[in-house]
CSV table of C-alpha atoms and ligand atoms in Angstrom, one decimal:
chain,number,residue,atom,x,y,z
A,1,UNK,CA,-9.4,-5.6,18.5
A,2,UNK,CA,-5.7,-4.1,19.3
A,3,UNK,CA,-4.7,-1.9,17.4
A,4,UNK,CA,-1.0,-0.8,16.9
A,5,UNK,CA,-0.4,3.1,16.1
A,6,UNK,CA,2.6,4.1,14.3
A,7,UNK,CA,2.5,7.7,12.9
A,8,UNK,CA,5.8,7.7,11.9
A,9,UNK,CA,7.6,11.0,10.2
A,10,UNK,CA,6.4,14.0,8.7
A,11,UNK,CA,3.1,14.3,8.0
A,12,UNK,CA,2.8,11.1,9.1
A,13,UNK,CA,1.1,12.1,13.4
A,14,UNK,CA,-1.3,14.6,11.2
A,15,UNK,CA,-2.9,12.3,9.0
A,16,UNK,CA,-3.0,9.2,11.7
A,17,UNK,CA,-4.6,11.6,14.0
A,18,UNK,CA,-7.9,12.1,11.6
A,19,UNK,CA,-7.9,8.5,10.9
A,20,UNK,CA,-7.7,8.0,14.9
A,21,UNK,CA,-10.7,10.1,15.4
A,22,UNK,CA,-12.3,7.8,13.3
A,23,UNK,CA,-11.4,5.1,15.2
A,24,UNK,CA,-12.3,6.8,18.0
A,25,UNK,CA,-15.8,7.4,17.0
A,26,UNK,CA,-16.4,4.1,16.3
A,27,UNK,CA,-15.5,2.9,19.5
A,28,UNK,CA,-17.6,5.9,21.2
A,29,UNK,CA,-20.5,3.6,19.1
A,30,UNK,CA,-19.5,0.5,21.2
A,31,UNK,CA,-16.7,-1.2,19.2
A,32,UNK,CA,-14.7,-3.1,21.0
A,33,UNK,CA,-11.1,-1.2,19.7
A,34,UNK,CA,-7.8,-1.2,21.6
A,35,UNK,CA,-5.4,1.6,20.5
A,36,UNK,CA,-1.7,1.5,21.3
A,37,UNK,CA,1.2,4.8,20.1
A,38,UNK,CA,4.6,4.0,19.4
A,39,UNK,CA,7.1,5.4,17.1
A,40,UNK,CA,8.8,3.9,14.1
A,41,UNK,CA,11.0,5.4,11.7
A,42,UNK,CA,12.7,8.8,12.0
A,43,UNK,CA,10.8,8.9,15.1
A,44,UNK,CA,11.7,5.5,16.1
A,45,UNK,CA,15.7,6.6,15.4
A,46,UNK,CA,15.0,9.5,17.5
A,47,UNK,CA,13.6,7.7,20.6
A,48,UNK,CA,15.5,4.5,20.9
A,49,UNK,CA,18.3,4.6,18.2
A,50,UNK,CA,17.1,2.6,16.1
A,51,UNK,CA,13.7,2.9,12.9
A,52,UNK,CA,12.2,0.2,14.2
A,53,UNK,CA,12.6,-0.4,18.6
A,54,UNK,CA,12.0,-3.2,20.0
A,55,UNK,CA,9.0,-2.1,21.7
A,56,UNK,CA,7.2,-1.1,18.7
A,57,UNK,CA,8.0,-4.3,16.9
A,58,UNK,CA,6.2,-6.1,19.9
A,59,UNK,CA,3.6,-4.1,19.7
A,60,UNK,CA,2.7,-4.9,16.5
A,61,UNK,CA,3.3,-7.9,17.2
A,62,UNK,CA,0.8,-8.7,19.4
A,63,UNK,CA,-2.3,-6.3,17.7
A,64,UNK,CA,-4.4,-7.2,15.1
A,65,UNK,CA,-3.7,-4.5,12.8
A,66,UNK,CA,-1.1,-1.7,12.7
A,67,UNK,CA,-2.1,1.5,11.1
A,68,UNK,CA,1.3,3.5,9.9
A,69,UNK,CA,1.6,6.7,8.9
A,70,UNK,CA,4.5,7.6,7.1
A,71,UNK,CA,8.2,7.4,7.4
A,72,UNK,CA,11.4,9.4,6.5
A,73,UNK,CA,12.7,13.4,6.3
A,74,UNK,CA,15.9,14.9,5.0
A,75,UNK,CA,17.5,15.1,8.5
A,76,UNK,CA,17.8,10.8,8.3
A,77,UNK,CA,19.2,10.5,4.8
A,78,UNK,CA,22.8,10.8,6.2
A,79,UNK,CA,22.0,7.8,8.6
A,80,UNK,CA,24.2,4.5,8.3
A,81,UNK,CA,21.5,2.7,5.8
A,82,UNK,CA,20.3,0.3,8.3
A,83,UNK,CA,19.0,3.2,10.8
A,84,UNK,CA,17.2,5.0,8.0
A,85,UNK,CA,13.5,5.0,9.0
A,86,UNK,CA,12.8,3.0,5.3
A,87,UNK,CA,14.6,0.4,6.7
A,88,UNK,CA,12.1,0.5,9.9
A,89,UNK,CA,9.7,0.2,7.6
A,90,UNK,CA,10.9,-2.9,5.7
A,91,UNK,CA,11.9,-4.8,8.8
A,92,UNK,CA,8.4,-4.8,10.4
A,93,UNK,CA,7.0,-5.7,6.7
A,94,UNK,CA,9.2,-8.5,7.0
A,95,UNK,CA,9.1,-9.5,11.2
A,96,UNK,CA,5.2,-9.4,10.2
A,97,UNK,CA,5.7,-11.5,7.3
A,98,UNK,CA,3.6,-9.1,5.5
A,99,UNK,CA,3.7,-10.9,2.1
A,100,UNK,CA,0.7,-9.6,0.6
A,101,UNK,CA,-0.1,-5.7,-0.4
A,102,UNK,CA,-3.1,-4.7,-1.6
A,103,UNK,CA,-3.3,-1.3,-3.9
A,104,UNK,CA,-6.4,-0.5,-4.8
A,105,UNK,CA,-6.1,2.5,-7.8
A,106,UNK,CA,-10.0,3.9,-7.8
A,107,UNK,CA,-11.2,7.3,-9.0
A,108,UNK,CA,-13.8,8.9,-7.3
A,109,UNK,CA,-15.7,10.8,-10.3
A,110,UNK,CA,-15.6,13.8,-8.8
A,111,UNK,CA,-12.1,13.8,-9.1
A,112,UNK,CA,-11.5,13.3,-12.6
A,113,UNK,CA,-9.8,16.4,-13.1
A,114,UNK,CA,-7.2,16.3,-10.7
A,115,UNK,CA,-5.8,13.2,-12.9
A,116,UNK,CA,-3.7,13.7,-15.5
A,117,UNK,CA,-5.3,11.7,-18.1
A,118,UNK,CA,-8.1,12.2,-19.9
A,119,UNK,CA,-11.2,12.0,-17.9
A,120,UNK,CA,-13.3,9.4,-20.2
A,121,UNK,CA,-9.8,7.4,-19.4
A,122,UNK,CA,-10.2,7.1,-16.0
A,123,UNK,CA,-13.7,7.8,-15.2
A,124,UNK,CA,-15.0,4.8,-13.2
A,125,UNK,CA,-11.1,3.6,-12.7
A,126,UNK,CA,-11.4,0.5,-10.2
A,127,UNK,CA,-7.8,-1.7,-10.1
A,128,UNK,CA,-6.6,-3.4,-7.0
A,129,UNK,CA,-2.9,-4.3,-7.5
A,130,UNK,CA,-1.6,-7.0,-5.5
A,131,UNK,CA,2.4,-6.9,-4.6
A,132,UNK,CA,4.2,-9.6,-3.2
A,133,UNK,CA,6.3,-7.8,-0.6
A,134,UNK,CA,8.5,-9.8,1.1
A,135,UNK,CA,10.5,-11.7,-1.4
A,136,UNK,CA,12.1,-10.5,-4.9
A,137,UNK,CA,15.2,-8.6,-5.7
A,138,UNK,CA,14.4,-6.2,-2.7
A,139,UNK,CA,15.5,-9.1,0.0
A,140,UNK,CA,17.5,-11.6,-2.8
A,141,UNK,CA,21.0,-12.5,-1.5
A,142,UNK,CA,23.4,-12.2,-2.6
A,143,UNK,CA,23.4,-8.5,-2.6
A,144,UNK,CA,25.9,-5.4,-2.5
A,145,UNK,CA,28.5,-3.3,-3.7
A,146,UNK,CA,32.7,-4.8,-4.5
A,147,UNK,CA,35.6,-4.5,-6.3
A,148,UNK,CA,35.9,-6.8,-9.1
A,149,UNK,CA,38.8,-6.9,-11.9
A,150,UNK,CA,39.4,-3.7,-10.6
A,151,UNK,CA,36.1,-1.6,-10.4
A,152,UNK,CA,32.8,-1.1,-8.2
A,153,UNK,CA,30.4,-3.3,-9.1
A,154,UNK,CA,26.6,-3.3,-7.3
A,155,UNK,CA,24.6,-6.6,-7.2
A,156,UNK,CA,21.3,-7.7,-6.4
A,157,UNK,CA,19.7,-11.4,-6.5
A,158,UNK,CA,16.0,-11.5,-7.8
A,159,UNK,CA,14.9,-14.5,-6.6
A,160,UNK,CA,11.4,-16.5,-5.9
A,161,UNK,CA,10.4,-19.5,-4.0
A,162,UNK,CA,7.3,-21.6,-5.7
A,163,UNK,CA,5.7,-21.4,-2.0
A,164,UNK,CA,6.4,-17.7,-2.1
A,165,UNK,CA,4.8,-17.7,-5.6
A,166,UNK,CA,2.1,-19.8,-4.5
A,167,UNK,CA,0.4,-18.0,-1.5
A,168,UNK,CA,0.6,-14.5,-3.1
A,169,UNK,CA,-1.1,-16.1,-5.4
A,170,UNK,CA,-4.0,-17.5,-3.7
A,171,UNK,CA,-4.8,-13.9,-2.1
A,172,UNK,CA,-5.0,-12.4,-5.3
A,173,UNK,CA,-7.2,-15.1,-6.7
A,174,UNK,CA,-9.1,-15.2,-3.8
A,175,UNK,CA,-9.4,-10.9,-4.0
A,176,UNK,CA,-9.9,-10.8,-7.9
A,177,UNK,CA,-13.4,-13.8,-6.7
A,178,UNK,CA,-14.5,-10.6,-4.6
A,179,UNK,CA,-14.3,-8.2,-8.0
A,180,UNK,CA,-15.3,-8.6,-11.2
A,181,UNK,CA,-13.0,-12.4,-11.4
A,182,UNK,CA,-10.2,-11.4,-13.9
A,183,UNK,CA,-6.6,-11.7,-12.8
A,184,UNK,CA,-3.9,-10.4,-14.5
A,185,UNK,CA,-0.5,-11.3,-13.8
A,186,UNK,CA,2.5,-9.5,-14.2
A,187,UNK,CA,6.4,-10.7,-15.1
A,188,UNK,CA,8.7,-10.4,-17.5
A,189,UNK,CA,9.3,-14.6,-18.8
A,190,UNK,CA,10.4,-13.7,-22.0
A,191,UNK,CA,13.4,-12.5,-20.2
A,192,UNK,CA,13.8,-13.8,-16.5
A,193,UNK,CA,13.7,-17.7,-15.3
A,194,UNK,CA,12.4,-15.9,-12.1
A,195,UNK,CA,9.5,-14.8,-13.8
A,196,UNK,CA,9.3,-17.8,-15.7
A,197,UNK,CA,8.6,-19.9,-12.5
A,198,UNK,CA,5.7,-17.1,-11.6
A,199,UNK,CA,4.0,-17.8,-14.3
A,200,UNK,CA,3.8,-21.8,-14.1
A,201,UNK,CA,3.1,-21.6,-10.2
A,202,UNK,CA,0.1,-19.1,-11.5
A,203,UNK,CA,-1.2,-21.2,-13.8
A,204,UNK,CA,-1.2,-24.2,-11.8
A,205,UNK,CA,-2.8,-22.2,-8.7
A,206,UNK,CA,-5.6,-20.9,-11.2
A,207,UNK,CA,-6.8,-24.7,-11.1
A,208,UNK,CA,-8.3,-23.8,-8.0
A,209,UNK,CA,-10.2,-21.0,-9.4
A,210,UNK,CA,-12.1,-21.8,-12.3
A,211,UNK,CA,-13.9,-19.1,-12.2
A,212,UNK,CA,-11.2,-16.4,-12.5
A,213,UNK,CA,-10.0,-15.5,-15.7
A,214,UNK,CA,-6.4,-15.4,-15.5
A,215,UNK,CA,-4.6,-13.7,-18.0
A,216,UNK,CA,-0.5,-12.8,-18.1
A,217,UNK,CA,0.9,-9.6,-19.1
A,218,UNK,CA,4.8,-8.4,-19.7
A,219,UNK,CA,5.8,-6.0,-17.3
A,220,UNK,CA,6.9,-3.0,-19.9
A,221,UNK,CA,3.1,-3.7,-21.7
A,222,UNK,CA,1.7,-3.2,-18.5
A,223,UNK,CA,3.4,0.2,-17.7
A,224,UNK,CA,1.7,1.2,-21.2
A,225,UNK,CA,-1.5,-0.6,-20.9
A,226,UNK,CA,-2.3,0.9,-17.4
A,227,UNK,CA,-1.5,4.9,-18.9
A,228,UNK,CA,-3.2,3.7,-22.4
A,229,UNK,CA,-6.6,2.0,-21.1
A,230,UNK,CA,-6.5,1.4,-17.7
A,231,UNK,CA,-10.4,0.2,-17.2
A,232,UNK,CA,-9.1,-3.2,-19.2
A,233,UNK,CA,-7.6,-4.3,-15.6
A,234,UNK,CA,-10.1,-5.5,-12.7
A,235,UNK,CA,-7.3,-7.0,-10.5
A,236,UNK,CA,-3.4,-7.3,-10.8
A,237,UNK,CA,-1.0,-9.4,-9.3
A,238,UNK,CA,3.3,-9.1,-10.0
A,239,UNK,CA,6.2,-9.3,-7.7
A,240,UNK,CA,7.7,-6.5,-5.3
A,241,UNK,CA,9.8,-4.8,-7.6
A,242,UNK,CA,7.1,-4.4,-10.7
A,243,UNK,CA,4.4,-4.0,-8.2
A,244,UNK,CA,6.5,-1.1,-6.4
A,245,UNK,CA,6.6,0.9,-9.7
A,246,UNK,CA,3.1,-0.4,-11.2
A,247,UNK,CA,1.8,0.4,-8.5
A,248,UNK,CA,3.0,4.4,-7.8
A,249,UNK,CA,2.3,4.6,-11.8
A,250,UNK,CA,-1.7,3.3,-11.2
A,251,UNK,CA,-1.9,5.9,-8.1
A,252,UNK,CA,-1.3,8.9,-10.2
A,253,UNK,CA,-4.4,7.4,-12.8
A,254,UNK,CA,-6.5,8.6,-9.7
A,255,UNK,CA,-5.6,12.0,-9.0
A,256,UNK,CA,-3.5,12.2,-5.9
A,257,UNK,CA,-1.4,10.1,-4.1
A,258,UNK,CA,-3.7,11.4,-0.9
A,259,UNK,CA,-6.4,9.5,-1.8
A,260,UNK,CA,-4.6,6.0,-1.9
A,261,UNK,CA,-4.9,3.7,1.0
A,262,UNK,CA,-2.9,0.0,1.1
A,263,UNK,CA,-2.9,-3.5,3.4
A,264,UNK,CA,-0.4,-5.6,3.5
A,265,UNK,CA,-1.4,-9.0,4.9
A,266,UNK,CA,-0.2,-12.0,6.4
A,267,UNK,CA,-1.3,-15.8,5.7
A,268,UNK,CA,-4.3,-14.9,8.6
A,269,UNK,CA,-5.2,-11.5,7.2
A,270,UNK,CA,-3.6,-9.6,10.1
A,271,UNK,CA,-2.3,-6.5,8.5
A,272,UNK,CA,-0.7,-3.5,8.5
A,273,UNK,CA,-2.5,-0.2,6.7
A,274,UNK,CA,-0.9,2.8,5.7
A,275,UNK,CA,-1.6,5.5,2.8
A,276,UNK,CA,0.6,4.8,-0.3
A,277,UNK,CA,2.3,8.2,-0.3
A,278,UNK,CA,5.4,9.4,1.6
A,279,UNK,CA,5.7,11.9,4.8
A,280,UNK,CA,5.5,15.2,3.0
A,281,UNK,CA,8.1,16.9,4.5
A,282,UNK,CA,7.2,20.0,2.3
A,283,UNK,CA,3.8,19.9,3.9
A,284,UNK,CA,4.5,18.6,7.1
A,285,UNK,CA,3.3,20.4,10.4
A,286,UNK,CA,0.6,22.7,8.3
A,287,UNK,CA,-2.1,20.9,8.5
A,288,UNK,CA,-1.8,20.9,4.9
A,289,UNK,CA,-2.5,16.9,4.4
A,290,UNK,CA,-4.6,15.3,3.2
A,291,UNK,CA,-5.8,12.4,5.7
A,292,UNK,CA,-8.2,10.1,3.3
A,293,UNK,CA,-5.7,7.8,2.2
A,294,UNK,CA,-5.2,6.9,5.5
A,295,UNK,CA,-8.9,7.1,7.0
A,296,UNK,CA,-9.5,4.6,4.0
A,297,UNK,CA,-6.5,2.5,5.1
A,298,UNK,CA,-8.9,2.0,8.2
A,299,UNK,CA,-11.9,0.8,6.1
A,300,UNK,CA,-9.6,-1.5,4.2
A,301,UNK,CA,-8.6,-3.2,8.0
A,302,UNK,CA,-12.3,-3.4,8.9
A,303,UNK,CA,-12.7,-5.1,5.3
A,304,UNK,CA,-9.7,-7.7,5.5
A,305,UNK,CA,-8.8,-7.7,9.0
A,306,UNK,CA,-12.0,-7.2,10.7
A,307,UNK,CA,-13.9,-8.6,8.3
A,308,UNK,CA,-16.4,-6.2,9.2
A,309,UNK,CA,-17.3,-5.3,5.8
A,310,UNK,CA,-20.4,-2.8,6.8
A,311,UNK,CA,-17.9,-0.6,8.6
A,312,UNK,CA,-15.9,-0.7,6.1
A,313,UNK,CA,-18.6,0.0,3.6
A,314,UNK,CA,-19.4,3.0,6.1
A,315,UNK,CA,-16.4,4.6,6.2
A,316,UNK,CA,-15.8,4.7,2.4
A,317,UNK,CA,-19.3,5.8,2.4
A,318,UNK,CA,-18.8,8.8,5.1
A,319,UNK,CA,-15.4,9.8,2.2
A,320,UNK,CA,-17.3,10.1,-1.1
A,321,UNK,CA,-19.7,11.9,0.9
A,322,UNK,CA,-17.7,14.6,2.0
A,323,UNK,CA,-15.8,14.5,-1.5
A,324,UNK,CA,-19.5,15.0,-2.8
A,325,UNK,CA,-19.6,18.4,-0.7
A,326,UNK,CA,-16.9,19.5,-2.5
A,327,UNK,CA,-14.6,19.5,0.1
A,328,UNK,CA,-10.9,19.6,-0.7
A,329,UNK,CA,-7.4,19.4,0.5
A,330,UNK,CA,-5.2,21.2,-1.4
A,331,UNK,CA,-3.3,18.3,-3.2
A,332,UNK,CA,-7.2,17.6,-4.6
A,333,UNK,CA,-8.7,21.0,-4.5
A,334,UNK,CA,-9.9,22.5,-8.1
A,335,UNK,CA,-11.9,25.7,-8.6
A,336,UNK,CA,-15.1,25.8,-7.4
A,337,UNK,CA,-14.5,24.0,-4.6
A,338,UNK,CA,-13.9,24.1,-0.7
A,339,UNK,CA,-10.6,24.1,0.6
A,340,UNK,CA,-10.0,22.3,3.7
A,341,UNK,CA,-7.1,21.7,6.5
A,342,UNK,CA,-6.3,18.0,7.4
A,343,UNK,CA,-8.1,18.6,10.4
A,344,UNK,CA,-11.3,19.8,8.9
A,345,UNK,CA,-11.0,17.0,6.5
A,346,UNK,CA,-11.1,14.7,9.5
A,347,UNK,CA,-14.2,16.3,11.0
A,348,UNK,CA,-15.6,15.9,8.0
A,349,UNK,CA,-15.3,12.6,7.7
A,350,UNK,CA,-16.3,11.6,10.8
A,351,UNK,CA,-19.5,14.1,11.2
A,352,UNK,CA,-20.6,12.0,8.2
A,353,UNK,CA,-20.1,9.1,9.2
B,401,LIG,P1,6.0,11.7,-0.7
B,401,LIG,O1,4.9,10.8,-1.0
B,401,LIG,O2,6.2,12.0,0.8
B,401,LIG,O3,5.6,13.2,-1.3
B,401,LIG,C1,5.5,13.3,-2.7
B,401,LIG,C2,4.6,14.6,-3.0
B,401,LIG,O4,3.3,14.3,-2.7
B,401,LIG,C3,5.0,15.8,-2.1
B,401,LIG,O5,4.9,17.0,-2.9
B,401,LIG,C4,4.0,15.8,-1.0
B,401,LIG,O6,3.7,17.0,-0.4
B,401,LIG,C5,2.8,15.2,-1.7
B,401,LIG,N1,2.0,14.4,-0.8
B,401,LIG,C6,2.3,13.2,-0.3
B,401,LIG,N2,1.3,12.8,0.6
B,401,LIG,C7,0.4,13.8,0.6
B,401,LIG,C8,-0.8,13.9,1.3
B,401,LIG,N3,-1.3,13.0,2.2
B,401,LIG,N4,-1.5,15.1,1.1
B,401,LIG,C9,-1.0,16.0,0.3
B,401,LIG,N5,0.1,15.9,-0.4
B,401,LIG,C10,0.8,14.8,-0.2
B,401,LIG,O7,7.2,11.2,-1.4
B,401,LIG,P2,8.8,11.8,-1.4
B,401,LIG,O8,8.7,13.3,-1.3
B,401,LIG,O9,9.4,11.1,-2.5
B,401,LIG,O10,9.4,11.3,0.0
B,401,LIG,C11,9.4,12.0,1.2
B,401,LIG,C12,9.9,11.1,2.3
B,401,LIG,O11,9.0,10.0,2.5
B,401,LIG,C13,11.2,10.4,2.0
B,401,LIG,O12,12.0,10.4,3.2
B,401,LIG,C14,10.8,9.0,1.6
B,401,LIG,O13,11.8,8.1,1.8
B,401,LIG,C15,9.6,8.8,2.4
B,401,LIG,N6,8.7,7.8,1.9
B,401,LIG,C16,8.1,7.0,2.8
B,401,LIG,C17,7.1,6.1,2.4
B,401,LIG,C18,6.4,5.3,3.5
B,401,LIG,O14,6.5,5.6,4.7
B,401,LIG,N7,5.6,4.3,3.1
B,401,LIG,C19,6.8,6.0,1.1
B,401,LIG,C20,7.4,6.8,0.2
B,401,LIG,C21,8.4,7.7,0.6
């Protein structure tokens, strides 16, 4: 299996560096694993001139999985838009045709605390949200910023195919067989023909799936649903823009943003796996961060790239273990427990694994 690295910005080499030892160890065990470096983003601007180079887009081109860091600092917020590392970022989602991301929000109950609801609220949390995340308002032309009747106006196009509709749809069916077989999906159809169509292609697609119980959900009830009673949801599907917001919203259920790994697939479940948060650029360079979001984005490409679910049931195994210990980084470290560099966190892992 090749691999394609991409640490990315900020804290992003830190955190892919313990996930790499992971990696490594497995291969030490006789996996057959391929690893490959190159940079995107900030990094990517800094090499070549440009988020994503050439190179790196081949790269990933030709692996099975990428694992990504984390893109973006201060210093590139001045850049021309189209050399700001986010836009790296959303190229390769879109050269990949990475259509499908996977957010699983889960709450280890150790860390009940370190969420900001109620712990009976959470306590057992287990949601996978599934984005569609190549289509939507985010890529919808026509888009941008003129003068009309004599003032600025900024327009977007939100805007779905039925196909686009249709095999986003067929992952998260297929996921929510895997779980406990209840979809729910996400629009807003009282208000937007976009959504509108959604909701027919999903309920012709759940034909397929008898034994999934779809449901359908408005967008705004969802935002409240998932802070009111979050346990009600087994898996979620909605488009890019509602799952962009849905999704950060779920993550904080669970305590830190650290914690939270991601896929985003193509139609043959090649993927590309990063952690959900940002670079840090407060924490980066201290071995401050906190590598499990991305040493579970590896379990999630043994699970759907690899399909190597034992590995994957290993590695999530060797992080609740060392949770268990009581071993912290600071974004997740409460009293009583052991606080822990990114480093350490790493060796951790991979001692119990
Ligand atoms: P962020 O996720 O980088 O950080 C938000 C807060 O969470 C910060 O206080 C940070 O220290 C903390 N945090 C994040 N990851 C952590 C980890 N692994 N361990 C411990 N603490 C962690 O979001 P932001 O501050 O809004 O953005 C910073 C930069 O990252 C910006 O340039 C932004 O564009 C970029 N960004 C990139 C991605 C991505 O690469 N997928 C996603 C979001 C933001």
């Amino acid at each position: 299996m090749k691999i394609a690295v991409l640490p990315g910005d900020g804290i992003g080499p830190e955190i892919v560096a313990q996930a790499v030892k992971v990696l490594e160890k497995l291969k030490a065990e006789g996996a057959s694993i391929e690893m490959e470096t190159a940079p995107i983003g900030g990094a990517g601007y800094d090499a070549s001139g440009d988020p994503l180079p050439e190179a790196t887009l081949r790269l990933a081109r030709e692996a099975d999985a990428v694992l990504l860091g984390a893109v973006g600092g201060p210093q590139y917020d001045t850049l021309d838009r189209p050399l700001r590392p986010e836009r790296g970022l959303l190229r390769i989602r879109k050269e990949l045709n990475l259509f499908a991301n996977l957010r699983p929000a889960l709450l280890y109950p150790e860390l009940a605390g370190a969420s900001s609801l109620k712990p009976e609220v959470v306590s057992g949390l287990d949601i996978m949200i599934v984005r569609e995340l190549t289509g939507d308002v985010y890529f919808g032309q026509p888009r941008g910023i003129e003068v009309r009747n004599g003032e600025r106006v900024g327009f977007n196009t939100m805007l779905y195919s039925e196909s686009e509709v249709r095999r986003v749809a067929h992952v998260a069916f297929g996921i929510a067989m895997k779980r406990g077989r209840k979809l729910c999906s996400v629009e807003k159809a009282n208000v937007l023909e976009c959504s509108e169509l959604w909701k027919e292609v999903m309920i012709e697609v759940a034909k397929d799936y008898p034994e999934v119980e779809l449901s359908h959900m408005y967008v705004d009830n969802a935002a409240m649903q998932l802070i009111r009673a979050p346990k009600q949801f087994d898996t979620l599907v909605t488009g890019n823009i509602f799952g962009d917001i849905l999704s950060d919203a779920a993550s904080m259920l669970s305590g830190s943003i650290g914690m939270l790994p991601s896929a985003s697939l193509d139609e043959h479940n090649k993927g590309m796996y990063e952690p959900i948060h940002g670079s840090a650029p407060d924490i980066a360079g201290k071995n401050l961060a906190n590598p499990l979001a991305t040493i579970l984005s590896v379990a999630m490409m043994y699970r759907y790239t690899f399909a190597d679910l034992a590995t994957a049931d290993r590695i999530e195994g060797a992080v609740k273990k060392v949770i268990a210990q009581g071993l912290r980084t600071g974004d997740i470290w409460t009293e009583g427990t052991q606080k822990v560099s990114c480093s350490e966190m790493g060796d951790a892992v991979v001692k119990s694994l």
